[in-house]
PDB file of C-alpha atoms in Angstrom:
ATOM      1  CA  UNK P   1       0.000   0.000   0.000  1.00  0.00           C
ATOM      2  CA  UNK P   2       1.320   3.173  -0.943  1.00  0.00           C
ATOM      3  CA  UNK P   3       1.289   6.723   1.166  1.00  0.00           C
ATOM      4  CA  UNK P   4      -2.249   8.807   0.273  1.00  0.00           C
ATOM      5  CA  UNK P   5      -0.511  12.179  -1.206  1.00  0.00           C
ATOM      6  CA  UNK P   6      -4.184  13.998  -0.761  1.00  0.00           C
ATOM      7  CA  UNK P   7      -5.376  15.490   2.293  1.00  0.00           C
ATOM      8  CA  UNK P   8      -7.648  12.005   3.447  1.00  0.00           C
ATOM      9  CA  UNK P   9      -6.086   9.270   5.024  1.00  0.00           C
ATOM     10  CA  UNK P  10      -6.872   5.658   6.879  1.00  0.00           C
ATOM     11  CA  UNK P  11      -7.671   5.278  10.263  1.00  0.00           C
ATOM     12  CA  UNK P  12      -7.912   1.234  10.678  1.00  0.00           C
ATOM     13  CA  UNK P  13     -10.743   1.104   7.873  1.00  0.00           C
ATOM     14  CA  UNK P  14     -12.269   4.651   8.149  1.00  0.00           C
ATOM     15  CA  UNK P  15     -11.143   7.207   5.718  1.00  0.00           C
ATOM     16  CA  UNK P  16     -10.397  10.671   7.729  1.00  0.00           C
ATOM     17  CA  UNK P  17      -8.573  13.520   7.594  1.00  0.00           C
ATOM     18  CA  UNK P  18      -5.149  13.171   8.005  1.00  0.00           C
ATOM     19  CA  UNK P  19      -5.102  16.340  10.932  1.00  0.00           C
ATOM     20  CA  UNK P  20      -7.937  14.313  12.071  1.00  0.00           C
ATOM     21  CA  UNK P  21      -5.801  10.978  12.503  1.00  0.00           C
ATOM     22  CA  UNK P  22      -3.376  12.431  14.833  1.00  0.00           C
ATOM     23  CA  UNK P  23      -6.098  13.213  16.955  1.00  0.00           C
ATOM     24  CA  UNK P  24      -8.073   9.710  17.177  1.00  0.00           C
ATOM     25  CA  UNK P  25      -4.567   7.456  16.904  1.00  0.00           C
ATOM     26  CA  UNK P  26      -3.370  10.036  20.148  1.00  0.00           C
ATOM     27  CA  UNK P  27      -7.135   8.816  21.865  1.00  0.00           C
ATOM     28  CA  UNK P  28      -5.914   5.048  21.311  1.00  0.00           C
ATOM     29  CA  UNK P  29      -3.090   4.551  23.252  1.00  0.00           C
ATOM     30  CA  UNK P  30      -4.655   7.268  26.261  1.00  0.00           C
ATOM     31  CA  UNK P  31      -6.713   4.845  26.691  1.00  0.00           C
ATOM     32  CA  UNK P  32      -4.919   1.409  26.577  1.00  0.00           C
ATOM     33  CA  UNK P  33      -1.632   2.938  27.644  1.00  0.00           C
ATOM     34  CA  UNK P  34      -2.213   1.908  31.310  1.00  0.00           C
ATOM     35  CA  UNK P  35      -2.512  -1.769  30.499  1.00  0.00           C
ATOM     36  CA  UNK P  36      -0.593  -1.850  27.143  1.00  0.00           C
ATOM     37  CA  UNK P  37       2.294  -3.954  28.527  1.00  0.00           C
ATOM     38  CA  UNK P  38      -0.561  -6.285  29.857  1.00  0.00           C
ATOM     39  CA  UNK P  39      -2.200  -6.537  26.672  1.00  0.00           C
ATOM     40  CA  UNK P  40       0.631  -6.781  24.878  1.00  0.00           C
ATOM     41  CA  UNK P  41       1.823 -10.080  26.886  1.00  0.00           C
ATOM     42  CA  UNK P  42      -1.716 -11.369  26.171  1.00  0.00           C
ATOM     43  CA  UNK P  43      -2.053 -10.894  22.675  1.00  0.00           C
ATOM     44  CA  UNK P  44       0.682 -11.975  21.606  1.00  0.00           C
ATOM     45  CA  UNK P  45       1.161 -14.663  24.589  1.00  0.00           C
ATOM     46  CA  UNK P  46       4.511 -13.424  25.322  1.00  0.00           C
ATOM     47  CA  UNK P  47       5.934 -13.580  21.784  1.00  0.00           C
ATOM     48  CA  UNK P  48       6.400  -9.786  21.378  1.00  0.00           C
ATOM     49  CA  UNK P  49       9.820  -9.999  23.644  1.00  0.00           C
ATOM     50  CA  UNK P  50      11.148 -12.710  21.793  1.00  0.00           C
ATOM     51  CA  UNK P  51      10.607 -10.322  18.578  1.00  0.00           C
ATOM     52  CA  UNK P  52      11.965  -7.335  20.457  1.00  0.00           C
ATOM     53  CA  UNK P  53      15.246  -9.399  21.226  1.00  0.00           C
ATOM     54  CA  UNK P  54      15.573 -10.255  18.229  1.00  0.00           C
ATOM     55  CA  UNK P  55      15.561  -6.667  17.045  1.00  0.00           C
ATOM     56  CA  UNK P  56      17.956  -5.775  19.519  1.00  0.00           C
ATOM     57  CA  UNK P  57      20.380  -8.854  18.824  1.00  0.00           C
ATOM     58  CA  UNK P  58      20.149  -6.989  14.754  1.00  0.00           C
ATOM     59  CA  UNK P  59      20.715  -3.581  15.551  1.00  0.00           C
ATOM     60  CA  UNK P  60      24.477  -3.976  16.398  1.00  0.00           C
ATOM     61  CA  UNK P  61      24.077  -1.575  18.995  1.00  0.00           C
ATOM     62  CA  UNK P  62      27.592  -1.157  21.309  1.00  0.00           C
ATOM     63  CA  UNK P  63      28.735   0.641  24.078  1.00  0.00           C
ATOM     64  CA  UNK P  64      29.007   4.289  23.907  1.00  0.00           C
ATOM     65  CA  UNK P  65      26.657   5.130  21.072  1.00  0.00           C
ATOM     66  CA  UNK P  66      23.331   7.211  20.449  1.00  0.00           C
ATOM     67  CA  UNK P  67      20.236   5.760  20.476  1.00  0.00           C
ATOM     68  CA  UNK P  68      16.818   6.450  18.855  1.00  0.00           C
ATOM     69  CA  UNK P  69      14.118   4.550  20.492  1.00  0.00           C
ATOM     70  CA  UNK P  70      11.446   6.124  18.353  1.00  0.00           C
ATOM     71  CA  UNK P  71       7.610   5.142  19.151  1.00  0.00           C
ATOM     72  CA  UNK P  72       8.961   3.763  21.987  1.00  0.00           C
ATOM     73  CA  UNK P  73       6.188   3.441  24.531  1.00  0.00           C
ATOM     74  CA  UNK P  74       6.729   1.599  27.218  1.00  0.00           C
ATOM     75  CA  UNK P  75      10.368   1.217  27.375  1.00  0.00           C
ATOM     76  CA  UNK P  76      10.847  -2.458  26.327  1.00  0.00           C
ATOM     77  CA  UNK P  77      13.596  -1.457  23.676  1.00  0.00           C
ATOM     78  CA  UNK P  78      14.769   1.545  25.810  1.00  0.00           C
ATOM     79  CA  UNK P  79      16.090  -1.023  29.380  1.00  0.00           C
ATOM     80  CA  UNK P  80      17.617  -2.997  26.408  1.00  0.00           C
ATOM     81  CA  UNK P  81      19.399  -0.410  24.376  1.00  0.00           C
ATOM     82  CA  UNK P  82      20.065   1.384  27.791  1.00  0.00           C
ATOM     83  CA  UNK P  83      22.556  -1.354  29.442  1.00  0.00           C
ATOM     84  CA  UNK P  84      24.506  -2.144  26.401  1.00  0.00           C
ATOM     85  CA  UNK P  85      25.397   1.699  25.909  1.00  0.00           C
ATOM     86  CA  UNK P  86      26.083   2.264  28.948  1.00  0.00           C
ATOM     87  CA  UNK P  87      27.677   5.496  31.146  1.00  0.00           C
ATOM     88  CA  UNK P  88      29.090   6.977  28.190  1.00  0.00           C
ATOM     89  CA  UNK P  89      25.750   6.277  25.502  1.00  0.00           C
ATOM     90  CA  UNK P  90      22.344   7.742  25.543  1.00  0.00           C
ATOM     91  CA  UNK P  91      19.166   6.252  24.907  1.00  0.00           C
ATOM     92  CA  UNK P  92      16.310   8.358  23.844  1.00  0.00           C
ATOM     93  CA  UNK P  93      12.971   7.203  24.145  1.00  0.00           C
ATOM     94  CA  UNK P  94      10.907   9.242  21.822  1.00  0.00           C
ATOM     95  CA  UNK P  95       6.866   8.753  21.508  1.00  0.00           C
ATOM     96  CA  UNK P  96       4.294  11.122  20.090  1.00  0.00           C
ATOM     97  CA  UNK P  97       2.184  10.174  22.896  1.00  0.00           C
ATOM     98  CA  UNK P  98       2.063  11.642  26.785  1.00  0.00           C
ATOM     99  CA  UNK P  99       0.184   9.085  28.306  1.00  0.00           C
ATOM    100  CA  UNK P 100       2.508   6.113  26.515  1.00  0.00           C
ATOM    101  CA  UNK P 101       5.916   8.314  27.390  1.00  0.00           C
ATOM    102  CA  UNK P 102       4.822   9.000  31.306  1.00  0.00           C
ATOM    103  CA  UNK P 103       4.305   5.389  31.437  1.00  0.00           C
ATOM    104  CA  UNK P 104       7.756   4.240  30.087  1.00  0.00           C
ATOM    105  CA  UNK P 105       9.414   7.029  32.287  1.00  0.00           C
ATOM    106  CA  UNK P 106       7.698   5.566  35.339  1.00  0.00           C
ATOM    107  CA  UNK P 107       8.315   1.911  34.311  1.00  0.00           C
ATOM    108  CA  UNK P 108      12.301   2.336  33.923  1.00  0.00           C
ATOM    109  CA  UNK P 109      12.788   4.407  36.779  1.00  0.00           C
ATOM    110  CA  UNK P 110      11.228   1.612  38.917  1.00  0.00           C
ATOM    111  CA  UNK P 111      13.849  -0.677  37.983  1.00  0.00           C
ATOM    112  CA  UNK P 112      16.400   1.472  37.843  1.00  0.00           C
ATOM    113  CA  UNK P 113      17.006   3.079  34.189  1.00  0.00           C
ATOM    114  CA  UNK P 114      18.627   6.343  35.032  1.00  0.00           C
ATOM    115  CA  UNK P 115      21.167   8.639  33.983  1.00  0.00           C
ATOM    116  CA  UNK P 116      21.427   7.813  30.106  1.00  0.00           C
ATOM    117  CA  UNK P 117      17.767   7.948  29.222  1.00  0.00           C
ATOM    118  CA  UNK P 118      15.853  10.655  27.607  1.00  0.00           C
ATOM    119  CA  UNK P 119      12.594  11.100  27.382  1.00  0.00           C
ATOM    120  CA  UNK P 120      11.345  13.450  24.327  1.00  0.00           C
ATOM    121  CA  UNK P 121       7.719  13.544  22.967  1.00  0.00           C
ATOM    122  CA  UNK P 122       8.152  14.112  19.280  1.00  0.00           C
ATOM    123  CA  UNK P 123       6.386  13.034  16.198  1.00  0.00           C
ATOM    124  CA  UNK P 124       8.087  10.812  13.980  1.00  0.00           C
ATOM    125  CA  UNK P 125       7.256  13.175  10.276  1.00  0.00           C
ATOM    126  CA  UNK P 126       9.173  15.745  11.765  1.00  0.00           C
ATOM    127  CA  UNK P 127      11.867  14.779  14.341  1.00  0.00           C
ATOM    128  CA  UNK P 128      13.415  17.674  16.926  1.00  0.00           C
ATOM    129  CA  UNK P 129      16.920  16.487  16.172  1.00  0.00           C
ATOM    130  CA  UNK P 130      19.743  17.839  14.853  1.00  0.00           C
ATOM    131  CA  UNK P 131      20.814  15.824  12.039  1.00  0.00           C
ATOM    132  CA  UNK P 132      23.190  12.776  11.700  1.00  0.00           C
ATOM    133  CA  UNK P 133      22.575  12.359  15.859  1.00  0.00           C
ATOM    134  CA  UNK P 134      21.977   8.578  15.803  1.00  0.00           C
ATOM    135  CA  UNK P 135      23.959   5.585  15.383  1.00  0.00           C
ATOM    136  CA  UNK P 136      20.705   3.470  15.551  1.00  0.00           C
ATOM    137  CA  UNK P 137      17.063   3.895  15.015  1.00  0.00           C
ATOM    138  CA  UNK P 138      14.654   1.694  16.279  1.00  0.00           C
ATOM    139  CA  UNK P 139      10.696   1.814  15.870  1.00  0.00           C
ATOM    140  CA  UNK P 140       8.790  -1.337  17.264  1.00  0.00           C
ATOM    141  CA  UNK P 141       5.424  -1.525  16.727  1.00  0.00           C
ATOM    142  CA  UNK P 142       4.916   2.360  15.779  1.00  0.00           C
ATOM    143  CA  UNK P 143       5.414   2.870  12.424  1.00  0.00           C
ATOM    144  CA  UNK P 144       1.928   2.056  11.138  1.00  0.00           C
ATOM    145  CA  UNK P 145      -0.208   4.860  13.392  1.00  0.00           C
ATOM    146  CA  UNK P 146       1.864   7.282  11.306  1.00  0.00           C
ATOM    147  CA  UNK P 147      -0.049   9.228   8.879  1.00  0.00           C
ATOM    148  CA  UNK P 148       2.581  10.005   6.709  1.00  0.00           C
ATOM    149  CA  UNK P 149       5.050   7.113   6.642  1.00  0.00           C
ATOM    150  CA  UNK P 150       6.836   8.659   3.771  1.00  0.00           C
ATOM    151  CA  UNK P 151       7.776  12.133   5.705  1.00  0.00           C
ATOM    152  CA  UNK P 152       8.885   9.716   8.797  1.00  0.00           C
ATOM    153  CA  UNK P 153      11.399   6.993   6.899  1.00  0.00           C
ATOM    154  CA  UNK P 154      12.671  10.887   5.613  1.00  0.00           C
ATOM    155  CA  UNK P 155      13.075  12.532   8.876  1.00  0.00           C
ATOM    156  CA  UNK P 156      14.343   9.352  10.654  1.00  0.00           C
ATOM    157  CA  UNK P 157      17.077   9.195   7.410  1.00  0.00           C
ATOM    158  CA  UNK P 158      18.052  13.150   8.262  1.00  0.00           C
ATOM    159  CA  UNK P 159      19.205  12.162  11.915  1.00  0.00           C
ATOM    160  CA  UNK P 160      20.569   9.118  11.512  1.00  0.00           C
ATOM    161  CA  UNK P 161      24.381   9.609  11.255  1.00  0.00           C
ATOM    162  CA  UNK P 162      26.367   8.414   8.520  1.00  0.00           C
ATOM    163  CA  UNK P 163      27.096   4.396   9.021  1.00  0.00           C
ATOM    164  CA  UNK P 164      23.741   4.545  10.942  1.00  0.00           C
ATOM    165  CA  UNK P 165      21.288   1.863  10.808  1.00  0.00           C
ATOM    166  CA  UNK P 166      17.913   1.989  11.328  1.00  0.00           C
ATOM    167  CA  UNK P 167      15.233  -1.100  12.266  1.00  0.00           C
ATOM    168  CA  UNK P 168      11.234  -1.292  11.634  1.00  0.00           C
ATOM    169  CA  UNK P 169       9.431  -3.847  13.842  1.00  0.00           C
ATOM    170  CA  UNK P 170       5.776  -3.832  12.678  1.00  0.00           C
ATOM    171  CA  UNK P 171       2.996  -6.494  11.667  1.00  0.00           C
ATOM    172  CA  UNK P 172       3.013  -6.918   8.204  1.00  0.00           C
ATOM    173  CA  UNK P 173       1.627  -9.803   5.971  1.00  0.00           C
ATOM    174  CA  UNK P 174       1.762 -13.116   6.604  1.00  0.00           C
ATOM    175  CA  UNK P 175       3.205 -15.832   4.068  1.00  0.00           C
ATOM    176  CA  UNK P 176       0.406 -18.278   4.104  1.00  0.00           C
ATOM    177  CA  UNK P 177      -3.362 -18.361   3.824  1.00  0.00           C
ATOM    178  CA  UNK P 178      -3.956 -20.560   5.680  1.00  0.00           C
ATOM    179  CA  UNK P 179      -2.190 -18.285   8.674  1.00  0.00           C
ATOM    180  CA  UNK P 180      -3.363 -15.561   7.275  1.00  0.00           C
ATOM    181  CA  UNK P 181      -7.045 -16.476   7.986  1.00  0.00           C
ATOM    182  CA  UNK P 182      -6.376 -17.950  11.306  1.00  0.00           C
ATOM    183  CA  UNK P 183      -4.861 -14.709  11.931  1.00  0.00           C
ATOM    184  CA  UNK P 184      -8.003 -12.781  10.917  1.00  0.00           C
ATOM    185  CA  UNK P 185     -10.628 -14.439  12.801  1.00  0.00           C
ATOM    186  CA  UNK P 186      -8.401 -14.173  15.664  1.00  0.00           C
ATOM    187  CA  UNK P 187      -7.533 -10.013  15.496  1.00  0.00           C
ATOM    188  CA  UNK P 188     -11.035  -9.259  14.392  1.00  0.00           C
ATOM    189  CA  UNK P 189     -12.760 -11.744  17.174  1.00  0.00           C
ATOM    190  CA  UNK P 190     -10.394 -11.701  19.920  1.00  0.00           C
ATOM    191  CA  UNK P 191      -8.454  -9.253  20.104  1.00  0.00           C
ATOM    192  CA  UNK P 192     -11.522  -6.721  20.529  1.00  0.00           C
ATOM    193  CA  UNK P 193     -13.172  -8.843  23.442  1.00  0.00           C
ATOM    194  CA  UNK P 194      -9.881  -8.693  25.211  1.00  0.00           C
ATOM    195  CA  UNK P 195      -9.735  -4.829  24.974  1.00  0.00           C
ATOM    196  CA  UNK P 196     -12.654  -4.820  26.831  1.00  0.00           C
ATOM    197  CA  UNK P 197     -11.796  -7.275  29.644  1.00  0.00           C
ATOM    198  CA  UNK P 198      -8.697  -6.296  30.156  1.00  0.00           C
ATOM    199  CA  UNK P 199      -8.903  -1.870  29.493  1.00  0.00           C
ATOM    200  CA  UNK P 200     -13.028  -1.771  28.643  1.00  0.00           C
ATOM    201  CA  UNK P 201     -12.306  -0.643  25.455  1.00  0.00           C
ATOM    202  CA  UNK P 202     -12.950  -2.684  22.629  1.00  0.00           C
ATOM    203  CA  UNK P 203     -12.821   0.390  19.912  1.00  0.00           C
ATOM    204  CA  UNK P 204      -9.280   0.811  20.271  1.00  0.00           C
ATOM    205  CA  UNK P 205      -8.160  -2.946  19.862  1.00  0.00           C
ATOM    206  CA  UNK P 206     -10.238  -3.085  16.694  1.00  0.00           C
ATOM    207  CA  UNK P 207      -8.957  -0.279  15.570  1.00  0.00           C
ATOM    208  CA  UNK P 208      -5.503  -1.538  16.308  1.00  0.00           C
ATOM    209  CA  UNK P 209      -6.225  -4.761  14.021  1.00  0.00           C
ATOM    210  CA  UNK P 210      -7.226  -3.006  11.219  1.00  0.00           C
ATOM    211  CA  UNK P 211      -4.751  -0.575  11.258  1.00  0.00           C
ATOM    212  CA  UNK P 212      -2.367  -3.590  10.392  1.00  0.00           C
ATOM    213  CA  UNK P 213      -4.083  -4.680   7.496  1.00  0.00           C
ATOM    214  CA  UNK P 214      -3.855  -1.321   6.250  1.00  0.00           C
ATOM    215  CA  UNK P 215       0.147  -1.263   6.583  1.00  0.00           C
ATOM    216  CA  UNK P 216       1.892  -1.822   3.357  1.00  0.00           C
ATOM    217  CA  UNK P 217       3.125  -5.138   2.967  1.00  0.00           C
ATOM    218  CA  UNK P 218       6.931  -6.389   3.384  1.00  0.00           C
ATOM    219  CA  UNK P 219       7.734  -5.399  -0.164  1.00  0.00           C
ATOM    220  CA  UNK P 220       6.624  -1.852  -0.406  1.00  0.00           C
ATOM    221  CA  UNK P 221       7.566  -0.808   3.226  1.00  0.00           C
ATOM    222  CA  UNK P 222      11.575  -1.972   1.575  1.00  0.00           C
ATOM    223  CA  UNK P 223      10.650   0.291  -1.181  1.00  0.00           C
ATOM    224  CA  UNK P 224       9.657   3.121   0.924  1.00  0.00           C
ATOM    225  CA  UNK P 225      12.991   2.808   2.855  1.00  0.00           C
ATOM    226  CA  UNK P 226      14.564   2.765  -0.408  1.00  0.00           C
ATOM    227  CA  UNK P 227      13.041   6.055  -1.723  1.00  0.00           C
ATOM    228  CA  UNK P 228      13.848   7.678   1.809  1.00  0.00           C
ATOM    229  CA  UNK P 229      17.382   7.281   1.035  1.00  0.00           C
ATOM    230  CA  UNK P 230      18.110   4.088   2.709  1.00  0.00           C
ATOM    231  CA  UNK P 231      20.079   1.723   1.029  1.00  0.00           C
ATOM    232  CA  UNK P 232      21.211  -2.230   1.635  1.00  0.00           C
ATOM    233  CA  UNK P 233      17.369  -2.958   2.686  1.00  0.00           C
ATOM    234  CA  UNK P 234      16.532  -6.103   3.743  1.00  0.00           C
ATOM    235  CA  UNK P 235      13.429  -7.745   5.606  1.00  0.00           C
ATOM    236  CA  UNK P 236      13.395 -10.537   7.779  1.00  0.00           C
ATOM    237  CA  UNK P 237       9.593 -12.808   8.535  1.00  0.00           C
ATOM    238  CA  UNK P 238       9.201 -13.878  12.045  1.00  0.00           C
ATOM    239  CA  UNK P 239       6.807 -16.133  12.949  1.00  0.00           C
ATOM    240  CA  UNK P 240       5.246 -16.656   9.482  1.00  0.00           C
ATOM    241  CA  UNK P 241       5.240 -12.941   8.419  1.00  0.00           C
ATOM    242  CA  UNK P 242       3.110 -11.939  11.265  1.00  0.00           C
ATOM    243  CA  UNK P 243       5.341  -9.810  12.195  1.00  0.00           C
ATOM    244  CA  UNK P 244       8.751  -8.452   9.991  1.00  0.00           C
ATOM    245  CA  UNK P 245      11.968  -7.060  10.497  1.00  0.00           C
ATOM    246  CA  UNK P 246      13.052  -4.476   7.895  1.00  0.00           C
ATOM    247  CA  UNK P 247      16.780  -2.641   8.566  1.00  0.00           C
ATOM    248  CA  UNK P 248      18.083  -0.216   5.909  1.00  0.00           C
ATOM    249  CA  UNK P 249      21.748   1.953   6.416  1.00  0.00           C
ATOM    250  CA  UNK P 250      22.531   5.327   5.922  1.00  0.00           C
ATOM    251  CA  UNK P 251      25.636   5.861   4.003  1.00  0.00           C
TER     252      UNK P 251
END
């Protein structure tokens, strides 16, 4: 699926305005950020941190560098990045949402993430870096509640440094029918009646399915990264194209 260049965009299946999107993807995680790490543990029964260690074993990251943890929620990625940098790195956890960044700021303080974390709400079309900051990039889970993917690949390509790297976990398209239907039934029937156990909000967890069949698929997310400038782009399936790993270089 390619980017909508008019002024309409998607929101799961709705059309709206793209200033409008902002607005309702910003009411989404409000309201599940509370319980997100909950949900996410549920949903995915505990699969999502094998993913995110994966990403992390990828990204090369080493001690001293500069980290972009962009869409970063929670933290998960952050405690990670934030150990193997160490005294003499930074980590900064970037989200477009308040309620998702206090969260993650009171998660890694409570076991004891200090001193080379940042916390900086910022949306990812039009980062408030300087450019070539960033040795790595990282965005788990993020990229598809951004309106305008093509301005973000851009602006995370401007602050990358030279050498840089950066990493896309998302949901993306999975390699079989047969998965791909069981996959279906279970987003579009499950994954709503959790919401509302678990947060009382079933609205947001359907929107949150259908905003993944409305990312583009492995192929033309590697295309986008190539037209941002990225180049050596590769994609990796995990756990039948459920979910993908994409990582593109700056040089």
């Amino acid at each position: 699926m390619t980017e909508n260049k008019d002024n309409t965009t998607h929101f799961g299946f709705q059309t709206v305005d793209k200033t409008e999107k902002v607005h309702k993807v910003a009411e989404v995680f409000h309201s599940v950020a509370a319980k997100y790490d909950v949900m996410n543990d549920l949903m995915s029964m505990g699969i999502h941190r094998i993913w995110k260690r994966h990403t992390i074993a990828c990204s090369g990251v080493r001690s001293g560098q500069k980290i972009l943890d962009l869409a970063g929620g929670t933290g998960d990625l952050t405690a990670k990045f934030s150990r193997i940098v160490g005294p003499e790195g930074q980590v900064v956890l970037a989200d477009i949402n308040e309620s998702m960044l206090n969260v993650g700021r009171s998660k890694l303080r409570d076991i004891g993430i200090v001193g080379n974390v940042e916390y900086v709400q910022a949306n990812a079309e039009c980062l408030p870096f300087a450019d070539n900051q960033f040795d790595v990039v990282t965005i788990a889970f993020g990229l598809r509640n951004v309106t305008d993917k093509d301005a973000a690949l851009a602006s995370i390509f401007r602050v990358l440094k030279p050498g840089g790297r950066l990493l896309v976990l998302e949901f993306s398209k999975p390699e079989q029918e047969a998965l791909s239907k069981v996959y279906d039934w279970y987003s579009f029937n499950i994954l709503p009646q959790m919401g509302k156990m678990i947060t009382n909000d079933a609205e947001s967890y359907q929107y949150l399915a259908e905003s993944i069949r409305m990312h583009p698929d492995q192929e033309t997310l590697k295309d986008m990264m190539h037209t941002a400038g990225f180049e050596e782009v590769s994609y990796q399936n995990l756990t039948g194209g459920i979910v993908a790993l994409h990582k593109g270089f700056k040089f």
